[in-house]
GROMACS .gro file of C-alpha atoms in nm:
model
  186
    1MET     CA    1  16.440  13.814  -2.049
    2SER     CA    2  16.785  13.673  -1.973
    3LEU     CA    3  16.950  13.685  -1.633
    4VAL     CA    4  17.212  13.927  -1.768
    5GLU     CA    5  16.935  14.164  -1.882
    6LEU     CA    6  16.754  14.140  -1.548
    7ILE     CA    7  17.072  14.228  -1.357
    8ALA     CA    8  17.137  14.520  -1.591
    9GLN     CA    9  16.788  14.661  -1.523
   10ALA     CA   10  16.773  14.597  -1.147
   11ASP     CA   11  16.782  14.875  -0.891
   12GLU     CA   12  17.010  14.884  -0.585
   13ARG     CA   13  16.776  14.679  -0.365
   14GLY     CA   14  16.717  14.420  -0.638
   15LEU     CA   15  17.090  14.387  -0.698
   16ALA     CA   16  17.173  14.354  -0.328
   17THR     CA   17  16.893  14.100  -0.285
   18SER     CA   18  17.007  13.902  -0.587
   19ALA     CA   19  17.365  13.881  -0.462
   20LEU     CA   20  17.262  13.807  -0.104
   21ALA     CA   21  17.023  13.533  -0.223
   22CYS     CA   22  17.304  13.368  -0.423
   23LEU     CA   23  17.528  13.378  -0.117
   24ASP     CA   24  17.246  13.254   0.106
   25ARG     CA   25  17.192  12.949  -0.111
   26CYS     CA   26  17.564  12.867  -0.074
   27VAL     CA   27  17.574  12.899   0.307
   28PRO     CA   28  17.591  12.517   0.351
   29LEU     CA   29  17.938  12.532   0.192
   30LEU     CA   30  18.051  12.793   0.444
   31GLY     CA   31  17.943  12.609   0.756
   32GLY     CA   32  17.703  12.888   0.848
   33ASP     CA   33  17.367  12.829   1.009
   34ASP     CA   34  17.043  12.920   0.835
   35GLU     CA   35  17.017  13.252   1.020
   36VAL     CA   36  17.370  13.383   0.961
   37LEU     CA   37  17.266  13.621   0.681
   38ARG     CA   38  16.938  13.730   0.843
   39PRO     CA   39  17.076  14.074   0.954
   40LEU     CA   40  17.168  14.155   0.593
   41TRP     CA   41  16.824  14.046   0.470
   42ALA     CA   42  16.662  14.267   0.736
   43ASN     CA   43  16.874  14.561   0.620
   44LEU     CA   44  16.710  14.546   0.274
   45VAL     CA   45  16.358  14.634   0.394
   46ASP     CA   46  16.229  14.989   0.350
   47ALA     CA   47  16.306  15.070   0.715
   48GLY     CA   48  16.659  14.924   0.686
   49ASP     CA   49  16.952  15.162   0.724
   50PRO     CA   50  17.181  15.137   0.418
   51GLY     CA   51  17.456  15.297   0.631
   52ALA     CA   52  17.450  14.997   0.866
   53TRP     CA   53  17.524  14.750   0.584
   54GLY     CA   54  17.903  14.752   0.630
   55GLY     CA   55  17.887  14.680   1.003
   56LEU     CA   56  17.635  14.402   0.955
   57LEU     CA   57  17.849  14.253   0.680
   58GLU     CA   58  18.154  14.250   0.907
   59GLU     CA   59  17.955  14.070   1.178
   60VAL     CA   60  17.846  13.807   0.925
   61ARG     CA   61  18.203  13.760   0.804
   62ASP     CA   62  18.321  13.716   1.163
   63ARG     CA   63  18.048  13.460   1.238
   64ILE     CA   64  18.115  13.257   0.926
   65GLY     CA   65  18.492  13.283   0.965
   66ALA     CA   66  18.471  13.161   1.324
   67GLY     CA   67  18.258  12.866   1.216
   68GLY     CA   68  18.517  12.732   0.974
   69GLY     CA   69  18.363  12.560   0.677
   70ALA     CA   70  18.150  12.253   0.637
   71ALA     CA   71  18.294  12.166   0.300
   72GLY     CA   72  18.616  12.227   0.116
   73GLY     CA   73  18.715  12.236  -0.244
   74GLU     CA   74  18.651  12.474  -0.528
   75ALA     CA   75  18.279  12.517  -0.455
   76ALA     CA   76  18.348  12.636  -0.098
   77GLN     CA   77  18.620  12.870  -0.225
   78LEU     CA   78  18.372  13.026  -0.468
   79ALA     CA   79  18.122  13.075  -0.186
   80ARG     CA   80  18.388  13.236   0.036
   81ARG     CA   81  18.480  13.472  -0.249
   82MET     CA   82  18.115  13.577  -0.277
   83LEU     CA   83  18.118  13.681   0.087
   84ALA     CA   84  18.460  13.846   0.062
   85ALA     CA   85  18.352  14.046  -0.244
   86ALA     CA   86  18.046  14.197  -0.075
   87PRO     CA   87  18.078  14.576  -0.081
   88GLU     CA   88  18.095  14.775   0.241
   89THR     CA   89  17.823  15.007   0.112
   90ARG     CA   90  17.497  14.937  -0.069
   91ALA     CA   91  17.568  15.178  -0.354
   92ALA     CA   92  17.415  15.068  -0.684
   93ASP     CA   93  17.743  15.050  -0.879
   94GLU     CA   94  17.911  14.839  -0.612
   95VAL     CA   95  17.621  14.601  -0.558
   96ARG     CA   96  17.579  14.563  -0.936
   97THR     CA   97  17.935  14.430  -0.961
   98TRP     CA   98  17.874  14.205  -0.659
   99ALA     CA   99  17.541  14.077  -0.794
  100ASP     CA  100  17.697  13.989  -1.126
  101ALA     CA  101  17.992  13.811  -0.961
  102CYS     CA  102  17.765  13.623  -0.720
  103SER     CA  103  17.541  13.511  -1.004
  104VAL     CA  104  17.834  13.361  -1.191
  105ALA     CA  105  17.989  13.209  -0.878
  106SER     CA  106  17.664  13.052  -0.761
  107LEU     CA  107  17.600  12.895  -1.100
  108ARG     CA  108  17.956  12.760  -1.098
  109VAL     CA  109  17.904  12.618  -0.748
  110HIS     CA  110  17.591  12.439  -0.863
  111ARG     CA  111  17.766  12.316  -1.177
  112LEU     CA  112  18.055  12.176  -0.970
  113LEU     CA  113  17.818  11.995  -0.734
  114ASP     CA  114  17.579  11.859  -0.997
  115PRO     CA  115  17.658  11.497  -1.080
  116ALA     CA  116  17.487  11.543  -1.418
  117GLU     CA  117  17.689  11.683  -1.706
  118ASP     CA  118  17.616  12.040  -1.814
  119GLY     CA  119  17.635  12.091  -2.192
  120ALA     CA  120  17.764  12.450  -2.192
  121ASP     CA  121  18.128  12.551  -2.197
  122SER     CA  122  18.061  12.825  -1.940
  123VAL     CA  123  17.788  12.943  -1.709
  124GLU     CA  124  17.788  13.274  -1.898
  125ALA     CA  125  17.593  13.106  -2.178
  126ARG     CA  126  17.329  13.008  -1.922
  127ARG     CA  127  17.304  13.363  -1.790
  128GLU     CA  128  17.249  13.489  -2.146
  129GLY     CA  129  16.957  13.251  -2.197
  130ARG     CA  130  17.109  12.952  -2.374
  131THR     CA  131  16.962  12.666  -2.174
  132GLU     CA  132  16.989  12.359  -2.397
  133CYS     CA  133  17.143  12.050  -2.231
  134MET     CA  134  17.150  12.222  -1.892
  135SER     CA  135  17.208  12.003  -1.586
  136PRO     CA  136  16.920  11.994  -1.334
  137LEU     CA  137  17.099  12.166  -1.044
  138VAL     CA  138  17.225  12.449  -1.265
  139ALA     CA  139  16.880  12.488  -1.424
  140ALA     CA  140  16.718  12.518  -1.081
  141GLU     CA  141  16.974  12.777  -0.967
  142LEU     CA  142  16.925  12.980  -1.285
  143ARG     CA  143  16.546  12.975  -1.230
  144ARG     CA  144  16.591  13.092  -0.871
  145GLN     CA  145  16.818  13.379  -0.972
  146ILE     CA  146  16.569  13.496  -1.234
  147GLN     CA  147  16.277  13.455  -0.995
  148VAL     CA  148  16.445  13.667  -0.723
  149LEU     CA  149  16.514  13.951  -0.966
  150GLU     CA  150  16.160  13.936  -1.108
  151LEU     CA  151  16.009  13.942  -0.759
  152LEU     CA  152  16.203  14.255  -0.664
  153ALA     CA  153  16.135  14.423  -0.999
  154GLY     CA  154  15.764  14.357  -0.966
  155HIS     CA  155  15.711  14.413  -0.594
  156GLY     CA  156  16.004  14.619  -0.462
  157ALA     CA  157  16.058  14.570  -0.089
  158GLY     CA  158  15.732  14.373  -0.084
  159GLY     CA  159  15.906  14.097  -0.280
  160LEU     CA  160  16.179  14.047  -0.018
  161ARG     CA  161  15.988  13.784   0.181
  162GLN     CA  162  15.920  13.582  -0.134
  163ALA     CA  163  16.283  13.621  -0.247
  164LEU     CA  164  16.398  13.491   0.091
  165GLU     CA  165  16.165  13.192   0.056
  166VAL     CA  166  16.312  13.116  -0.288
  167SER     CA  167  16.658  13.136  -0.136
  168ILE     CA  168  16.567  12.910   0.158
  169GLU     CA  169  16.437  12.647  -0.085
  170GLY     CA  170  16.764  12.663  -0.280
  171ARG     CA  171  16.970  12.642   0.039
  172ARG     CA  172  16.784  12.323   0.139
  173VAL     CA  173  16.854  12.171  -0.202
  174LEU     CA  174  17.224  12.258  -0.186
  175ARG     CA  175  17.251  12.132   0.173
  176ALA     CA  176  17.104  11.799   0.059
  177VAL     CA  177  17.351  11.781  -0.231
  178VAL     CA  178  17.646  11.857  -0.002
  179SER     CA  179  17.523  11.600   0.251
  180ARG     CA  180  17.477  11.335  -0.018
  181ARG     CA  181  17.825  11.400  -0.157
  182ALA     CA  182  17.974  11.371   0.193
  183ARG     CA  183  17.798  11.035   0.251
  184VAL     CA  184  17.907  10.898  -0.085
  185GLY     CA  185  18.263  11.029  -0.053
  186GLY     CA  186  18.304  10.939   0.315
   0.00000   0.00000   0.00000
């Protein structure tokens, strides 16, 4: 099943988790620490209060905004837009739009940072399942996005811990890429 199809079928929690995981993997571009999104992750558990989402989101925005940004350029701008686009409520329609936008933005971030050439004209082709001549960093991000949605579809709130682990792995990879680019460029 393609990423587009998985997003279309996901419930509110799966959509919010998908978008948050994309943003989480891009935290190294925002200058945030590894725990900056933890309150939003905690809000997605069964005992989490969906009404508290907006307040938690504002706190995260304040923390990341105060920290500046570790990296500049188009990739960091895309990551900042992901955070800015997060809805104030966890309503399914709003998080569906956010999840879709974060998916595209995160794939673009990975495409921008991948030194290997990606054979597709757009990341939309990747999301629809056309994976020939895909660069390694984009391929890994696509796999992570699919894996997060499949975990939530198959396990509900029980898949959150595994989805977070997938996201942490991706964040480490992106942090290494950003660090390597800074060493080479600096």
